Amino acid sequence: MARKFFGTDGIRGRTNAGVMTAATAMKVGQAAGTYFQRGDHRHRVVIGKDTRLSGYMMESAMVAGFTSVGMDVVLLGPMPTPAVAMLTRSMRADLGVMISASHNPFEDNGIKLFGPDGFKLSDDAELAIEAMLAQDLPLADATQVGRARRIEDARGRYIHAVKTSLPDNVRLDGLRIVIDCANGAAYHVTPSALWELGAEVIAIGVEPNGKNINAGVGSTHLDAIKAKVRETRADIGIALDGDADRLIVVDEKSQTVDGDQIMALIGTQLAARGELRGGGVVATVMSNLGLERCLNGQGLTLERTSVGDRYVLERMRSGGFNVGGEQSGHMILTDHATTGDGTVAALQVLSALVAGGKPASELLHQFDPVPQLLKNVRFAGGKPLDDKTVKEAIADAESRLAGKGRLVIRPSGTEPVIRVMAEGDDAGEVEAVVDQICNAVRKAA
């Protein structure tokens, strides 16, 4: 079945255009509420959101949908995506919903669904719910319509949960930390958690107004946090995205530290303590070859998946791994969370910084990245990757990089774009093979 609504990370789009409307949100509430009504108990859904303006509209529409099919609703207000996953499980809810478009601008919004175990839904569950969106679903009898209530202590519950990811004897006293919350879902909870652990906290991106989420701040716009780290002479900077399920670190020299270096640090430290499961780390095909070599040098493996944190998590669960993530900053630490959690991952980095006695620039430089280049080629139609000339260019590139690099060619799942990525020890050769393939795709398109 072709997907019209669900993509690789729930439903997402521009508000009041295409699929991202109040009508769709209400229908999703009805379909998901119907799908998850199993048994005779009173069913419950937990709903959180980020700080974008359309969150009010989408939240109200989803409440209408869920209650109309007889499901009770617990409203959390603005909360990180991992907090919704955690509270879904801890409150014994049947379903969790996060209303967010992550790092996208405020004009967009999205819907992510979590099962009662706190994990994102399987492809089969999403397909079943999508099929129900086209159906006339039975509504609850008037006497069985659901109720909605807002809980006031959701922030405190999440702050307590993330703090318990560290041993009781770990404190952050003496650390000056800049935290950038992207004017998003973590604007209150993450600065509070860091302060409660003893850090000196300098917070930016903590004044949401509905329209400034991810606007010049957060993990995809690092100039603001880099400037603040320099200005305040901070020990480290932590940048989250709009729904706080990913992070990028900035060291005391205002240098960017991506997810690959963070995975290397956390994975090797857990391995040294005998706490790493699965024998390695799970990442996507986009993670740098330097990460793979770093782990291999310590007797650990790097398992690669398709792009998307859901695929990382699927491999982690099937292989018994407890550390995984993406170069873009999604960090999944299943000892502490069921989805990517930027705050939990940041605390592991900060704990290592306290214990290591080294500046962040040293601690977080786990390996020298291999030269890597990614280019996108837009095409008008057809299947350029099936073209004979393109296939020959790819085969030639693979031959040139054999044993000293990698090549990843993948079509975008959301737009007519071919993504061409290569990496290798010779930066000039990497650029040459990427350009060679891009030119072949352009001619074929």
XYZ file of C-alpha atoms in Angstrom:
445
model
C 0.000 0.000 0.000
C 1.381 3.408 -1.011
C 1.638 5.838 1.882
C -0.200 9.136 1.608
C 0.157 10.312 5.201
C 2.927 8.533 7.116
C 6.568 9.075 6.183
C 9.736 7.826 7.860
C 8.948 9.822 11.020
C 5.178 10.081 11.311
C 3.071 12.611 9.419
C 4.594 15.966 8.565
C 3.854 18.934 6.322
C 2.982 22.603 6.061
C 0.101 23.593 8.320
C -3.280 23.974 6.593
C -1.855 22.613 3.360
C -1.869 19.051 2.083
C -2.232 16.482 4.856
C -1.377 18.685 7.836
C -4.827 20.083 8.635
C -7.113 20.030 11.647
C -9.409 17.669 9.762
C -6.561 15.207 9.244
C -5.494 15.501 12.884
C -9.032 14.708 14.080
C -9.243 11.744 11.713
C -5.858 10.441 12.910
C -7.152 10.691 16.470
C -10.230 8.667 15.560
C -8.265 6.048 13.591
C -5.444 5.615 16.108
C -7.919 5.667 18.996
C -9.967 2.942 17.364
C -6.897 0.879 16.490
C -5.548 0.950 20.047
C -8.820 0.140 21.823
C -8.124 -3.401 22.916
C -9.832 -4.894 25.927
C -12.551 -3.637 28.242
C -10.532 -1.127 30.281
C -10.940 2.630 29.942
C -8.441 3.582 27.239
C -6.074 6.528 27.522
C -3.823 8.542 25.189
C -1.064 10.960 26.205
C -0.551 14.027 23.974
C 2.423 16.378 23.998
C 3.472 19.122 21.614
C 6.265 21.550 20.871
C 5.882 25.335 20.882
C 4.805 26.136 17.339
C 1.675 28.233 16.809
C -0.333 25.502 15.088
C 0.137 23.178 18.054
C -2.994 24.598 19.683
C -5.094 23.804 16.616
C -3.668 20.338 16.079
C -3.932 19.446 19.776
C -7.597 20.466 19.935
C -8.398 18.534 16.763
C -6.728 15.394 18.051
C -8.526 15.675 21.388
C -11.812 15.823 19.456
C -10.832 12.756 17.450
C -9.743 10.621 20.381
C -12.617 11.533 22.692
C -15.167 10.963 19.916
C -14.201 7.283 19.758
C -14.261 6.889 23.523
C -10.621 7.394 24.488
C -9.605 9.564 27.459
C -6.887 12.151 26.805
C -4.068 13.351 29.054
C -2.548 16.651 27.861
C 1.092 17.364 28.697
C 1.535 20.735 27.006
C 4.943 21.612 25.487
C 7.227 18.645 26.187
C 10.121 16.932 24.377
C 9.320 13.968 22.159
C 11.189 11.538 24.454
C 9.155 12.829 27.407
C 5.958 11.833 25.620
C 7.384 8.365 24.965
C 8.449 8.023 28.603
C 5.138 9.233 30.043
C 3.126 7.022 27.691
C 4.809 4.018 29.234
C 4.948 5.227 32.846
C 1.278 6.291 32.863
C 0.220 2.921 31.415
C -1.386 4.698 28.462
C -2.493 2.818 25.359
C -0.998 5.355 22.977
C 1.222 8.441 22.923
C 1.166 11.371 20.492
C 3.758 14.071 19.863
C 2.647 17.050 17.793
C 5.852 18.428 16.289
C 7.734 18.960 13.063
C 11.093 18.585 14.831
C 13.720 20.903 13.302
C 11.395 22.284 10.591
C 10.266 25.952 10.611
C 7.165 26.974 12.572
C 4.909 26.904 9.505
C 5.194 23.092 9.459
C 3.824 20.604 11.930
C 3.669 16.854 12.361
C 2.234 13.914 14.282
C 4.316 11.108 15.798
C 2.681 8.106 17.433
C 4.032 5.852 20.182
C 2.708 2.502 21.306
C 2.036 1.580 24.949
C 5.672 0.422 25.298
C 6.931 3.925 24.465
C 8.395 2.889 21.110
C 7.427 4.401 17.762
C 4.848 2.401 15.860
C 5.843 -0.353 13.466
C 5.310 0.013 9.725
C 2.421 -2.462 9.955
C 0.660 -0.417 12.647
C 1.094 2.818 10.692
C -0.238 1.168 7.522
C -3.266 -0.144 9.405
C -4.027 3.307 10.825
C -3.502 4.923 7.422
C -6.000 2.514 5.869
C -8.541 3.503 8.534
C -8.233 7.186 7.610
C -10.279 6.506 4.480
C -13.053 4.743 6.417
C -16.137 5.966 8.262
C -15.242 4.869 11.782
C -17.851 4.092 14.442
C -18.162 6.795 17.082
C -18.628 6.126 20.778
C -22.075 6.147 22.296
C -22.934 9.470 23.927
C -22.455 7.894 27.350
C -18.959 6.656 26.457
C -17.374 9.789 24.962
C -13.867 10.352 26.347
C -12.685 12.990 28.796
C -9.637 15.270 28.514
C -7.512 16.580 31.358
C -4.209 18.410 31.615
C -1.582 17.270 34.132
C 0.553 19.928 35.768
C 3.539 17.860 36.908
C 4.630 16.440 33.533
C 7.761 18.608 33.473
C 8.827 17.461 36.913
C 8.310 13.808 36.009
C 10.536 14.118 32.952
C 13.244 16.103 34.747
C 13.399 13.411 37.421
C 13.618 10.687 34.760
C 16.526 12.255 32.861
C 18.438 12.959 36.071
C 18.200 9.301 37.043
C 20.093 8.421 33.856
C 23.196 9.473 35.820
C 24.526 7.808 38.986
C 23.522 9.597 42.193
C 27.114 10.688 42.851
C 27.516 12.520 39.515
C 27.145 16.286 39.737
C 27.906 19.008 37.231
C 29.319 21.518 39.714
C 31.974 23.726 38.174
C 30.724 23.339 34.589
C 29.570 26.420 32.709
C 27.148 25.189 30.069
C 25.386 27.050 27.279
C 22.136 25.292 26.419
C 20.206 26.202 23.259
C 16.651 24.852 23.316
C 15.694 26.140 19.835
C 12.695 27.997 21.343
C 11.179 24.542 21.336
C 9.765 21.813 23.517
C 12.682 21.604 25.996
C 12.831 25.338 26.752
C 11.996 24.737 30.418
C 12.923 21.149 31.285
C 16.507 20.868 30.041
C 17.875 24.080 31.636
C 16.119 23.047 34.859
C 17.648 19.555 34.809
C 21.162 20.933 34.250
C 20.727 23.500 37.031
C 19.436 20.884 39.473
C 22.565 18.822 38.762
C 24.756 21.741 39.822
C 25.826 23.325 36.537
C 26.073 27.035 35.816
C 23.494 27.299 33.055
C 23.406 29.946 30.338
C 20.231 29.382 28.353
C 19.346 30.668 24.891
C 16.445 29.727 22.646
C 14.140 29.634 25.684
C 11.620 32.331 24.764
C 9.111 30.639 22.453
C 6.401 32.805 20.921
C 4.812 30.285 18.569
C 6.714 31.501 15.511
C 10.385 31.409 16.507
C 10.963 27.681 16.987
C 14.224 26.705 15.213
C 14.541 30.287 13.929
C 18.273 31.021 13.962
C 18.781 28.780 17.003
C 18.982 25.085 17.824
C 20.953 22.147 16.478
C 20.533 23.176 12.826
C 21.561 26.836 13.374
C 24.734 26.835 15.442
C 25.996 30.406 15.024
C 24.049 31.635 18.071
C 25.361 29.013 20.484
C 28.913 29.298 19.160
C 28.854 33.041 19.771
C 27.454 32.556 23.274
C 30.092 29.938 24.144
C 32.816 32.376 23.099
C 31.191 35.320 24.875
C 30.741 33.498 28.189
C 33.870 31.345 27.978
C 31.716 28.315 28.603
C 33.106 24.814 28.983
C 30.654 23.370 26.457
C 27.504 24.131 24.470
C 24.502 21.847 24.036
C 22.160 22.537 21.106
C 18.813 20.736 20.845
C 16.279 20.753 18.037
C 12.639 21.820 18.261
C 11.351 18.620 19.864
C 14.608 17.834 21.724
C 15.154 14.338 20.365
C 18.541 15.251 18.895
C 21.564 17.292 19.912
C 24.745 18.756 18.536
C 27.580 19.715 20.885
C 29.843 22.772 20.631
C 33.160 22.531 22.469
C 34.888 25.322 24.410
C 36.586 26.477 21.186
C 33.179 26.803 19.479
C 33.904 23.825 17.248
C 31.007 21.618 16.142
C 30.840 18.076 17.490
C 28.409 15.907 15.516
C 26.597 12.714 16.376
C 29.395 10.457 15.162
C 31.869 11.795 17.720
C 29.218 11.608 20.452
C 28.455 7.973 19.604
C 32.161 7.176 19.668
C 32.545 8.736 23.109
C 29.503 7.118 24.684
C 30.069 3.737 23.043
C 33.729 3.414 24.000
C 33.129 4.628 27.551
C 30.351 2.101 28.085
C 32.556 -0.608 26.594
C 35.366 0.272 29.014
C 32.921 -0.186 31.905
C 31.580 -3.444 30.504
C 28.157 -1.888 29.931
C 28.006 -1.789 26.112
C 25.628 -4.386 24.698
C 25.633 -5.868 21.216
C 29.381 -5.562 20.780
C 29.210 -2.172 19.108
C 27.132 0.788 17.993
C 24.307 1.134 15.454
C 24.339 4.086 13.020
C 23.149 4.849 9.496
C 24.906 4.623 6.152
C 25.681 8.352 6.475
C 27.971 8.005 9.505
C 31.603 8.737 8.787
C 34.048 5.955 7.981
C 36.251 7.398 10.719
C 33.684 6.305 13.307
C 33.767 2.764 11.972
C 37.565 2.657 12.084
C 37.593 4.146 15.598
C 35.262 1.460 16.910
C 36.985 -1.347 15.024
C 40.291 -0.273 16.544
C 38.851 -1.022 19.978
C 37.340 -4.358 19.007
C 33.850 -2.931 18.503
C 31.579 -3.012 15.472
C 29.542 -0.390 13.631
C 26.223 -1.712 12.375
C 24.781 0.434 9.565
C 21.109 0.945 8.671
C 19.061 3.009 6.264
C 18.733 6.713 7.089
C 16.200 7.371 9.848
C 16.283 6.903 13.592
C 13.446 4.365 13.425
C 15.670 2.022 11.402
C 18.497 2.504 13.876
C 16.181 1.607 16.725
C 14.799 -1.443 14.909
C 18.331 -2.830 14.501
C 19.193 -1.996 18.108
C 16.184 -3.928 19.352
C 16.737 -6.919 17.097
C 20.468 -7.123 17.877
C 20.426 -6.247 21.565
C 22.399 -2.987 21.189
C 22.047 -0.154 23.700
C 23.838 2.681 21.829
C 22.827 3.991 18.421
C 22.181 7.185 16.556
C 22.698 9.382 13.538
C 25.393 11.784 12.464
C 22.727 14.517 12.564
C 22.441 14.171 16.335
C 19.748 11.605 17.120
C 21.181 9.611 20.029
C 19.285 6.521 21.175
C 20.376 5.093 24.512
C 17.939 2.306 25.268
C 19.125 1.897 28.845
C 17.399 5.222 29.508
C 14.916 5.977 26.708
C 12.816 4.357 23.994
C 13.569 7.007 21.374
C 16.168 9.672 20.650
C 16.657 11.933 23.669
C 18.934 14.954 23.315
C 18.905 15.753 27.030
C 19.773 12.219 28.165
C 22.591 12.008 25.605
C 23.882 15.430 26.658
C 24.032 14.286 30.272
C 26.185 11.303 29.297
C 28.589 13.680 27.542
C 28.635 16.059 30.501
C 29.234 13.201 32.929
C 32.229 12.102 30.854
C 33.485 15.695 30.812
C 33.365 15.849 34.616
C 35.056 12.475 35.045
C 37.677 12.931 32.327
C 39.227 16.157 33.539
C 39.910 17.184 29.921
C 38.491 20.090 27.932
C 35.605 19.226 25.645
C 37.738 19.778 22.542
C 39.988 16.892 23.595
C 37.386 14.576 25.066
C 35.050 14.837 22.095
C 37.685 14.436 19.406
C 37.511 10.657 19.324
C 38.701 10.268 15.722
C 39.711 12.229 12.638
C 36.766 12.209 10.216
C 37.448 10.861 6.757
C 36.791 13.450 4.015
C 33.094 13.146 3.146
C 31.025 14.917 0.500
C 27.273 14.855 -0.080
C 25.566 16.416 -3.100
C 21.917 16.381 -4.151
C 20.787 16.169 -7.767
C 17.213 17.164 -8.574
C 15.526 15.459 -11.511
C 12.262 16.048 -13.360
C 11.000 12.496 -13.541
C 11.746 8.926 -14.469
C 14.304 6.650 -12.809
C 17.782 8.034 -13.496
C 19.436 5.364 -11.326
C 18.298 2.759 -13.873
C 20.162 4.533 -16.699
C 23.084 2.561 -18.134
C 25.492 5.527 -18.023
C 24.632 6.227 -14.388
C 25.178 2.578 -13.478
C 28.570 2.653 -15.198
C 29.559 5.840 -13.335
C 28.582 4.259 -10.010
C 30.488 1.063 -10.784
C 33.593 3.078 -11.705
C 33.340 5.103 -8.478
C 32.999 1.947 -6.384
C 36.093 0.546 -8.034
C 38.104 3.718 -7.363
C 37.068 3.770 -3.693
C 37.439 0.042 -3.068
C 39.235 -0.603 0.212
C 39.765 3.088 0.950
C 36.330 4.675 1.008
C 32.564 4.322 0.702
C 29.847 5.349 -1.714
C 26.168 5.821 -0.813
C 23.583 6.611 -3.503
C 19.979 6.990 -2.401
C 16.839 8.641 -3.740
C 15.026 10.969 -1.381
C 11.802 9.594 0.040
C 10.055 12.970 -0.053
C 11.205 14.798 -3.208
C 12.640 14.076 -6.700
C 16.256 14.206 -5.564
C 19.126 11.730 -5.779
C 21.582 12.021 -2.872
C 25.176 11.143 -3.731
C 27.613 10.694 -0.851
C 31.194 9.498 -0.982
C 34.007 9.430 1.527
C 37.614 8.308 1.436
C 41.123 9.151 2.494
C 41.755 11.270 -0.617
C 39.502 14.354 -0.573
C 40.213 15.127 -4.227
C 39.182 11.672 -5.343
C 36.036 11.850 -3.221
C 34.996 15.074 -4.919
C 35.819 13.662 -8.346
C 33.662 10.537 -7.968
C 30.716 12.507 -6.531
C 30.834 14.982 -9.413
C 31.155 12.150 -11.915
C 27.988 10.462 -10.656
C 26.065 13.752 -10.287
C 26.865 14.684 -13.883
C 25.713 11.285 -15.111
C 22.425 11.609 -13.186
C 21.814 15.104 -14.584
C 22.311 13.862 -18.155
C 20.062 10.863 -17.582
C 17.340 13.022 -16.044
